[in-house]
Every structure is written in C-alpha cells, then in structure tokens.
Amino acid sequence: MTNHWIDYQHSDVIMSIGLNTAENHPVSMKWIDKAREKGGKFIVVDPRVTRSAAVADIYAPIRPGTDIAFLGGLINYAIERGLYHEEYVKHYTNASYLINPAFKFEAGVFSGLDDSKYDKDTWTYQTDAQGNVKKDPSLSDPNCVFQLLKKHYSRYTVDAVVKTTGCPRSAYLAVAETFCATGRPGKAGNINYAMGITQHTYGSQNVRAIAVLQLLLGNMGIAGGGVNAQRGESNVQGSTDLAMLYHIIPGYNPCPSAAAHPTWADYKAKTTPAAGYWINRPKFVASMLKAWYTDAAPGNDFRYDYLPKLDAKNRSHLGIFDEMYAGRVKGFFAWGQNPAVGGANAGKERAALAKLDWLVAIDLFETETAGFWKRPGVHSKTIGTEVFLLPAANSYEKQGTISNSGRWIQWRYEAVHPPGEAKSDLWIADKLFRAIRNAYTAGGAFPEPIQKMNWNYGGGDLDEPDIIKVAVEINGYTVADGKPIAGFGVLAEDGSTACGCWIYAGYYNDLNDPPAKRRSRVDASGLGMYHNWSFAWPANRRIVYNRASCDPAGRPWNPNLALFRWDGGQWIQNDVPDFAAGVAPEESAQRPFIMLAEGQGLLFSSAMADGPFPEHYEPWESPVKNPISAQQTNPVLFDFSLPGELAEVGSADFPYVATTYRVCEHWQSGIMTRNSPWLNELMPEMFVELSPELAAQKGIKNGDRVAIISKRGRIRAIACVTSRLKALSVSGRRVEVIGLPWHWGYAGFSTGDSANLLTPSVGDANTQIPEYKAFLCDIRSTPVDMKEDDINER
C-alpha cells in the first residue's frame, strides 16, 4: 500500500476494484466519504451490487476474472485520447527505454515461452557499448516501452472490454472518462483493491495492471493517489513484512535457493541489483543473520550456511498440500490457519490431512482443521493422524505490534488475560524452540543452526518471554552496546549491527518513547500524515515514492497538497523524503522510484513470470473462449488439480460463474465469529446469492435449500434470490454469476459448508495464490434432508 487510509480524503477519484470496502474495510469508508464531501467521485467495480456499490457514484458490474481486460481498456483509453500525464511518464517511468527488437507478442503469448516457462532473453533493454540503456525521449521509436505499451493495449478497445467483461458500455465509458481525468497535473486518482484482484491465476498481473495505469496517469507518489491494498485482517501486512510467505525472508529479501545461492557470495551476487536502494541488501541480510547468530561475522559468512534454503519443491500452500496429499509430508503445524475451510479445493486438503503422521493445530477454538478426523461422513478409525490442539490467546489477550494496511506499526496492549491454559503465540513459539533445542543436544543431522541460535528473550520454563527484547531485536541494535538503532541507514555488513527486519528499523528505537507506541493527534503536515502516531515503515514515511509528487524542478503538481516543495535552496517537507533530499531537484528527479534498479516506474517489467505487460487470460475455468487472444489461460499458471477436476470451456454441465467473498458479520474461516452467538444470530447460515432470472429458470425460491456443484465438490446453501446480481452479456451470450461467502464449516456453534469445497487447486504464476474468485459451477434445487456425507465428501 503506497499511501494510507487518511490520505484517501485527498483523492479526486477513488476506484475500488476487487474489494467491498464498505463491508470488509469499513474504517476506510470514513475517508472515502471525506473525499466525496469535497467533490470526489467513488467508483466501484464488482460482480455484485455490494454495500460499497450501493453508495458509489459509478457502479460497473464485471465478470469475475476479467480485471486485466477492464484495466487494459482504461490504459488504452488514456493513451488514445492523450489523457495520460505526459511529463510524469517521460521523466518518471521507463517509457523511453528501448527494448530488444527480438521481443514479440503473438497469439496471446510473449516471446520465449518454452514448456510452461518463459525464457526472458528477449525481454531486455537495448544498451550501448558502455552498457547504458538506450532511450528515445520523444517516445516515438517503435521499440520504446511507450510504443510497445500502446500497441499491446490497442486491442483493448471499449467494444473488446465490454464483450469480455460484460460491463455495460455506458458504465464502462463513465468509469473511463471519470478515472482517466485524473491524468491531469493537480488531480489525484486512487485505486484500492483486495483479494478480488489477487486471488486469480494472474493475480500479480492484475496488480501490475493497476500500477501501470497509475503510472500513466501520474498517480503514484502523490497525496490522494497510489496503489492501495486493503488487508483482510489487522496484521496481514505485518505477517508479510516478517516473512510468513515461503519465498521471502524478513524485509522482503528473497529466500535463498540451494541451487542458485549455495554460498553467501552467490546470494549477494545474484540477488543484489546493480543500482537502486536494494544495493544495500547485503547489509540488511548480514544484520538479520547477526541478530539470529551471535557469532555471525564476515569471516564465517555471517553463518549463511545455517540459513534454510529452498529446494526444487514448490513450498507454497498449494504445493505443500499437493505433497501432503501424495503422502510425502509427515507433520504439519496449522498455526492460526484453518485450511479445512479456507484452503482451495478443501475436499482435497481435508483428505491430505488424513495422510499425516501428526498435526498440531494452534488456535482459539477447535477448528475444522483440528477436528477434520471427526467431520461428518468420515470414519475416524480409518484416520491415523495424531492431532494436538494448543489453545492460543486472542489478539486482545496479548501485547505486541500490528501493522495495518497503511504500513503503520502500532503497539497493542493486553486488554484481558487469556482464559484457562491459552497462551500467546510468543509463549508457544518460545517453549517449542526450547524443546527442539533441547532435543538437539542428543545429536542430529545438522544441530548447529538450532543450538547456536540467539534466543535470549527470557521466559524461563513457564513464564512469558520479554516481548520488548523481541521488539528491540526486530528494530535493530548496535552490537557493541546493545542500543537500538535509529534507522536502517546505519546497518552495515561488518558485524557491527544486528537487525531482525530492516524495514522495521526505527519503530522501537527509543526504549522510553518507542515510536510504535506514540499516539499524538498533532498533524504538523496539515495533510493527515500524523507522523507521531505510530511508525510507518520504511523510515516513518507515509507516502512512498513521494519525489514523484513534484515536477523535475521541485514544483508540486498540486500546490494545495504539497508533500514537498523546492524553495530554491532546500526542500520544504510534509513527509519523510523517499529520495536524496540533499541534492538538487533535477538530480533527485532522475531516480524517483529509488527501490528499482532503473530508479523509475516500470511500465515494462521483466521481473514477472508471465509477461512484461499484463495480458488478459481467462480463469482456469471459463464460460467462454478468450475474446482478447488465442491463448485461453495463463500459460505459466501453477496447476495442482487432480485428474478430472477441470470443467471444459463453456461447459453445459457447469454453466455459471461462481465467485467467493466475505460478509461483515463473519471473519475469515468463521471459527471466531461462528462461536459468537450474537453474530450467528445476525448471519446464521451459509447462503448463495443468485439473480431472480436464474432462480426462476431453476425453479428456486428465496429461502430454498439448494446444492451448488463444481467438478471438485458439492455444497448446500440457502438461496438468497437478489437483484444484487444480474446476468452479464459476454461474447454474445448471457452469463450468470453466483456469489458464495466462505465462512462456514462443520465446527463451532453455527455449521455449514465451505465454499472452498468447490474452488480449484490452481494458482498465480508469480505467487501461487489460489484462484478462489472465478470458477464454474451448477446450482440445483435439492431436498432439505440432503445427507452430510453427500455434501462434504466427493
């Protein structure tokens, strides 16, 4: 998230796509309403008339899984009509860079596709004899990024977008005219998104398409602009920052690969770019290793050999459960997660759990995952998995930080003590590690990384560890005196600094007045920055890439919302600079996007696994052939499905598009909210939304119990017949969309079927996030006494 929620008030236009902000992120609506009070417009792009769409200035219905077509059409609209921010594009993006003449795009695929993987040799810049990138400042060369971008999206005409997405032409034109008007200097357009964008086989490219559009319109780095991901719970941002994902280590550094990075020298050489702020990666990782191992030093490569490294297996959620299903995983910790409800193709994941030797579930209640062995229709005696349930404390029953959608790291205090034997996550992790280290005293294949790990948080055998010691380690400290460091600028690759997560450096740099605990309501900026309310990573910066808020001479694009202004001798600052503030503005203008090697925003990016430009592909299951190109689906998606689980294109047996979503009365897999009687009273049962036309066609009345069926499973739900959903005209045919919340399971006070019994085990080409948001199904009327074993087991 480049900006923050308070900053929404400065937007001239806010487009919510792939999220229901009013229902699932309600606090953000306060600031959206502030913008509207000032004359701002609110656009909602969604398959359903949600509570957000109900109050929108413009509502644009869309077929699930067609976001790139929708956004690509806006890119084309802006270019063809000259609505892009030309000065911004020329100076602050790689629009002028010349691309290898061998680069091609034909029949829906980019050059280099070979056996479901791209060879990127043609996705390169042209360089001169000195290795400098060749550029065309006029943006007229056919091989420059701008012309390639223009050509690529010329196919995304309004007619093509309407045909693909099902969005009515009038609504789409209203969106295009309103949002692309923010391409003028002094205007600000904000795009916010959530899982409706990411949970696709091209989810990363959905986000890229948003970024490309925002760069074209000059909406990055400015007040009221940005690409803003709204998180589904309070600390999703923090869990990602601290590397809960398999492919990164803390601070978004890449996880080492055993094949590519066997040594510290290999890791530095292959992951450190030649330019951009990531050239400091060796300092960040060396300091992290120093925090973990006291004796880490240049002479022993900072104990890099102790760091676990990725092997050739896929370690994503989908990959792990595929291995588990094949019987190649013996034990599994389900720590605060409930894959028996939330996992893609949940029937497969439940079956995989039965092949484990042991399972540890750490949660507030007995989840469906913890109780998978006694679920309806299953003979428990046939399951050999030994299950341990460790009772955990709720977020209000422990202290520590959370990092919200705006990257603000805020300290939260314990409100009440956890009940009974419930313990904090820190307590559980501490006791587990101590037990594991004790076991390694008897020997092991490689005991040193465990035995020598720096683990000095106190706590003893039964007491709570000292969370302040953990906070200081994450913040970073100088090794000589143990004092917290002020920020990441002092980190070094000589063993003198230790830092658990470089982007958090500074959040706990004062033991008497830690920034994460600050709650000042004074806003010196006048722009809603509140720099003394908590700490925003990195460096307490509230809007990232903020050099782009001014022109090359240092004049703000919008003087009324100036993040910075050059007064002829120095910068007048209303935020922490994301650039070298000690140099002339013309010099800092060369690198406004400092984290990138180019120093400029990337309209063309070779980093993506599935193409340098976002391209529309159909979901893995689709009711139509791809209207944009001959390539039906993402050619490099990850497919973990079982044989026979794919419905054919335009399937007569599964003719309807299903999408999943959340409701405000329940949370995630529902295990907390479905154990709350008052919330169950508000939203008592699993339901399915369908249009009145589809209901009439199928003989279904509001309140009927119906069956929803996909190639992977079958569930039961209460029919909610509603005009919030309407059939869309797609490629000349009517396509019905049904909506499914996914909060139910067989545990808790309120039980029901998980929508994820229907979703496929396929994932994004870059992140492997599952495609929850678009798949094919059928809906049928069914007897009320439908047996549970018919519903929950395939």
XYZ file of N, CA and C in Angstrom, residues 112-216:
315
model
N 9.637 -16.277 -26.047
C 10.416 -17.032 -25.073
C 9.670 -18.129 -24.352
N 8.397 -18.329 -24.661
C 7.644 -19.370 -23.965
C 8.152 -20.741 -24.378
N 8.515 -21.546 -23.376
C 9.045 -22.879 -23.641
C 8.674 -23.797 -22.483
N 7.814 -24.766 -22.761
C 7.437 -25.777 -21.772
C 6.916 -25.134 -20.486
N 5.896 -24.289 -20.629
C 5.211 -23.652 -19.498
C 6.118 -22.752 -18.668
N 7.169 -22.216 -19.294
C 8.039 -21.266 -18.617
C 8.615 -20.322 -19.655
N 8.802 -19.075 -19.258
C 9.348 -18.088 -20.179
C 10.859 -17.976 -20.051
N 11.544 -18.027 -21.189
C 12.935 -17.608 -21.293
C 12.892 -16.115 -21.616
N 13.470 -15.290 -20.750
C 13.305 -13.844 -20.847
C 14.431 -13.144 -21.609
N 15.176 -13.871 -22.396
C 16.313 -13.264 -23.096
C 15.909 -12.089 -23.990
N 14.679 -12.123 -24.513
C 14.242 -11.024 -25.386
C 13.570 -9.892 -24.612
N 13.361 -10.077 -23.308
C 12.694 -9.049 -22.506
C 13.739 -8.107 -21.906
N 14.634 -7.624 -22.685
C 15.761 -6.842 -22.180
C 15.792 -5.465 -22.821
N 16.529 -4.554 -22.181
C 16.736 -3.224 -22.737
C 17.858 -3.265 -23.768
N 17.776 -2.394 -24.739
C 18.907 -2.164 -25.640
C 19.954 -1.322 -24.903
N 21.208 -1.650 -25.082
C 22.281 -0.903 -24.423
C 23.352 -0.505 -25.427
N 24.109 0.543 -25.053
C 25.211 0.975 -25.905
C 26.483 0.244 -25.503
N 27.595 0.629 -26.101
C 28.859 -0.066 -25.853
C 29.302 0.022 -24.402
N 28.862 1.038 -23.700
C 29.224 1.214 -22.287
C 28.226 0.551 -21.338
N 27.221 -0.105 -21.908
C 26.221 -0.773 -21.085
C 25.078 0.109 -20.636
N 25.018 1.340 -21.140
C 23.935 2.242 -20.776
C 22.682 1.934 -21.591
N 21.528 2.050 -20.954
C 20.266 1.787 -21.647
C 20.011 2.855 -22.703
N 19.660 2.421 -23.896
C 19.297 3.354 -24.950
C 17.876 3.847 -24.728
N 17.660 5.151 -24.979
C 16.356 5.752 -24.739
C 15.942 6.634 -25.902
N 14.654 6.816 -26.028
C 14.104 7.752 -27.006
C 13.193 8.729 -26.273
N 13.707 9.899 -25.900
C 12.900 10.866 -25.138
C 11.627 11.309 -25.861
N 11.597 11.162 -27.179
C 10.394 11.564 -27.918
C 9.271 10.539 -27.811
N 9.603 9.356 -27.323
C 8.646 8.245 -27.172
C 8.039 7.801 -28.504
N 8.790 7.987 -29.580
C 8.247 7.653 -30.895
C 8.855 6.393 -31.514
N 9.998 5.951 -31.020
C 10.633 4.756 -31.563
C 9.720 3.544 -31.358
N 9.501 2.725 -32.396
C 8.587 1.580 -32.260
C 9.032 0.560 -31.224
N 10.307 0.569 -30.852
C 10.792 -0.368 -29.841
C 10.897 0.244 -28.445
N 10.440 1.478 -28.283
C 10.463 2.052 -26.938
C 9.265 1.511 -26.151
N 9.403 1.528 -24.845
C 8.375 0.953 -23.985
C 7.014 1.580 -24.254
N 6.969 2.884 -24.434
C 5.677 3.541 -24.606
C 4.960 3.045 -25.859
N 5.696 2.926 -26.961
C 5.062 2.473 -28.198
C 4.650 1.001 -28.106
N 5.469 0.195 -27.427
C 5.096 -1.209 -27.232
C 3.862 -1.326 -26.347
N 3.796 -0.472 -25.318
C 2.625 -0.447 -24.444
C 1.383 -0.031 -25.228
N 1.546 0.998 -26.021
C 0.430 1.486 -26.831
C -0.064 0.411 -27.786
N 0.856 -0.278 -28.424
C 0.480 -1.336 -29.362
C -0.197 -2.490 -28.636
N 0.370 -2.862 -27.485
C -0.166 -4.018 -26.752
C -1.620 -3.785 -26.355
N -1.921 -2.580 -25.869
C -3.272 -2.331 -25.368
C -4.216 -1.734 -26.409
N -3.734 -1.575 -27.633
C -4.622 -1.089 -28.683
C -5.747 -2.088 -28.963
N -5.514 -3.347 -28.632
C -6.547 -4.373 -28.814
C -7.664 -4.242 -27.775
N -7.393 -3.523 -26.674
C -8.348 -3.407 -25.582
C -9.280 -2.218 -25.820
N -10.023 -2.279 -26.898
C -10.978 -1.224 -27.215
C -12.174 -1.312 -26.271
N -12.966 -0.273 -26.262
C -14.172 -0.302 -25.430
C -15.048 -1.481 -25.809
N -15.201 -1.734 -27.107
C -16.020 -2.870 -27.547
C -15.451 -4.193 -27.048
N -14.121 -4.349 -27.115
C -13.498 -5.597 -26.665
C -13.658 -5.777 -25.159
N -13.526 -4.681 -24.423
C -13.667 -4.755 -22.970
C -15.095 -5.134 -22.589
N -16.055 -4.484 -23.211
C -17.459 -4.770 -22.918
C -17.781 -6.229 -23.263
N -17.284 -6.697 -24.385
C -17.528 -8.080 -24.803
C -16.923 -9.078 -23.826
N -15.769 -8.741 -23.262
C -15.043 -9.660 -22.383
C -15.559 -9.624 -20.959
N -15.756 -8.431 -20.427
C -16.103 -8.278 -19.008
C -17.592 -8.374 -18.736
N -18.408 -8.057 -19.740
C -19.845 -7.984 -19.519
C -20.294 -6.670 -18.921
N -19.367 -5.753 -18.695
C -19.727 -4.442 -18.159
C -20.519 -3.661 -19.206
N -21.660 -3.102 -18.853
C -22.413 -2.302 -19.829
C -21.557 -1.161 -20.376
N -21.724 -0.882 -21.640
C -20.897 0.119 -22.315
C -20.999 1.478 -21.632
N -22.201 1.872 -21.256
C -22.375 3.197 -20.644
C -21.635 3.289 -19.310
N -21.679 2.219 -18.529
C -20.980 2.223 -17.241
C -19.477 2.257 -17.448
N -18.995 1.492 -18.434
C -17.554 1.464 -18.664
C -17.042 2.821 -19.137
N -17.776 3.448 -20.032
C -17.363 4.763 -20.512
C -17.375 5.792 -19.380
N -18.327 5.665 -18.471
C -18.371 6.581 -17.327
C -17.144 6.398 -16.453
N -16.739 5.135 -16.239
C -15.528 4.865 -15.458
C -14.310 5.433 -16.171
N -14.190 5.145 -17.472
C -13.018 5.578 -18.240
C -12.886 7.099 -18.242
N -13.988 7.778 -18.508
C -13.941 9.241 -18.568
C -13.601 9.838 -17.205
N -14.198 9.285 -16.149
C -14.009 9.857 -14.808
C -12.626 9.572 -14.269
N -12.176 8.307 -14.356
C -10.894 7.993 -13.745
C -9.725 8.523 -14.571
N -9.802 8.432 -15.884
C -8.690 8.907 -16.710
C -8.542 10.425 -16.659
N -9.560 11.117 -16.171
C -9.450 12.565 -15.998
C -8.453 12.929 -14.906
N -8.044 11.961 -14.096
C -7.054 12.247 -13.052
C -5.636 12.303 -13.612
N -5.473 12.098 -14.913
C -4.158 12.201 -15.535
C -3.653 13.613 -15.673
N -4.464 14.597 -15.330
C -4.033 15.995 -15.407
C -3.222 16.350 -14.161
N -2.169 17.159 -14.307
C -1.431 17.645 -13.123
C -2.381 18.328 -12.151
N -2.206 18.029 -10.883
C -3.061 18.614 -9.869
C -4.248 17.764 -9.494
N -4.496 16.683 -10.246
C -5.574 15.759 -9.928
C -4.981 14.488 -9.320
N -5.794 13.765 -8.545
C -5.315 12.550 -7.884
C -6.354 11.445 -8.004
N -5.919 10.327 -8.528
C -6.755 9.141 -8.617
C -6.186 8.033 -7.750
N -7.023 7.393 -6.982
C -6.635 6.355 -6.027
C -7.297 5.045 -6.437
N -6.531 3.970 -6.521
C -7.109 2.644 -6.766
C -6.828 1.779 -5.549
N -7.901 1.260 -4.949
C -7.714 0.305 -3.866
C -8.285 -1.045 -4.264
N -7.672 -2.083 -3.720
C -8.034 -3.445 -4.120
C -7.819 -4.390 -2.952
N -8.298 -5.612 -3.108
C -8.067 -6.655 -2.106
C -8.057 -7.995 -2.833
N -8.596 -9.033 -2.185
C -8.455 -10.389 -2.697
C -9.179 -10.623 -4.023
N -10.157 -9.776 -4.340
C -10.816 -9.928 -5.634
C -9.880 -9.665 -6.798
N -8.770 -8.987 -6.539
C -7.735 -8.764 -7.550
C -6.674 -9.849 -7.493
N -6.261 -10.246 -6.308
C -5.097 -11.126 -6.188
C -5.411 -12.604 -6.351
N -6.601 -13.058 -5.982
C -6.884 -14.493 -5.961
C -7.311 -15.004 -7.336
N -6.341 -14.966 -8.254
C -6.538 -15.428 -9.628
C -5.237 -16.053 -10.127
N -5.317 -16.768 -11.201
C -4.108 -17.352 -11.795
C -3.244 -16.303 -12.466
N -3.676 -15.061 -12.443
C -2.902 -13.924 -12.949
C -3.050 -12.765 -11.969
N -3.182 -13.089 -10.678
C -3.429 -12.059 -9.671
C -2.335 -11.016 -9.602
N -1.067 -11.452 -9.712
C 0.035 -10.490 -9.661
C -0.033 -9.523 -10.836
N -0.436 -10.020 -11.988
C -0.559 -9.145 -13.154
C -1.770 -8.231 -13.045
N -2.794 -8.649 -12.309
C -3.888 -7.717 -12.016
C -3.355 -6.491 -11.285
N -2.511 -6.742 -10.273
C -1.921 -5.640 -9.510
C -1.004 -4.813 -10.405
N -0.234 -5.480 -11.251
C 0.642 -4.766 -12.188
C -0.169 -3.852 -13.104
N -1.319 -4.331 -13.557
C -2.153 -3.516 -14.442
C -2.611 -2.245 -13.729
N -2.936 -2.369 -12.451
C -3.292 -1.185 -11.661
C -2.110 -0.230 -11.605
N -0.920 -0.777 -11.344
C 0.273 0.065 -11.237
C 0.591 0.758 -12.560
N 0.465 0.040 -13.669
C 0.729 0.635 -14.985
C -0.226 1.797 -15.237
N -1.495 1.583 -14.945
C -2.484 2.645 -15.138
C -2.153 3.858 -14.269
N -1.793 3.633 -13.017
C -1.486 4.738 -12.117
C -0.216 5.482 -12.532
N 0.765 4.771 -13.055
C 1.960 5.443 -13.569
C 1.621 6.300 -14.780
N 0.817 5.785 -15.680
C 0.425 6.547 -16.863
C -0.282 7.842 -16.479
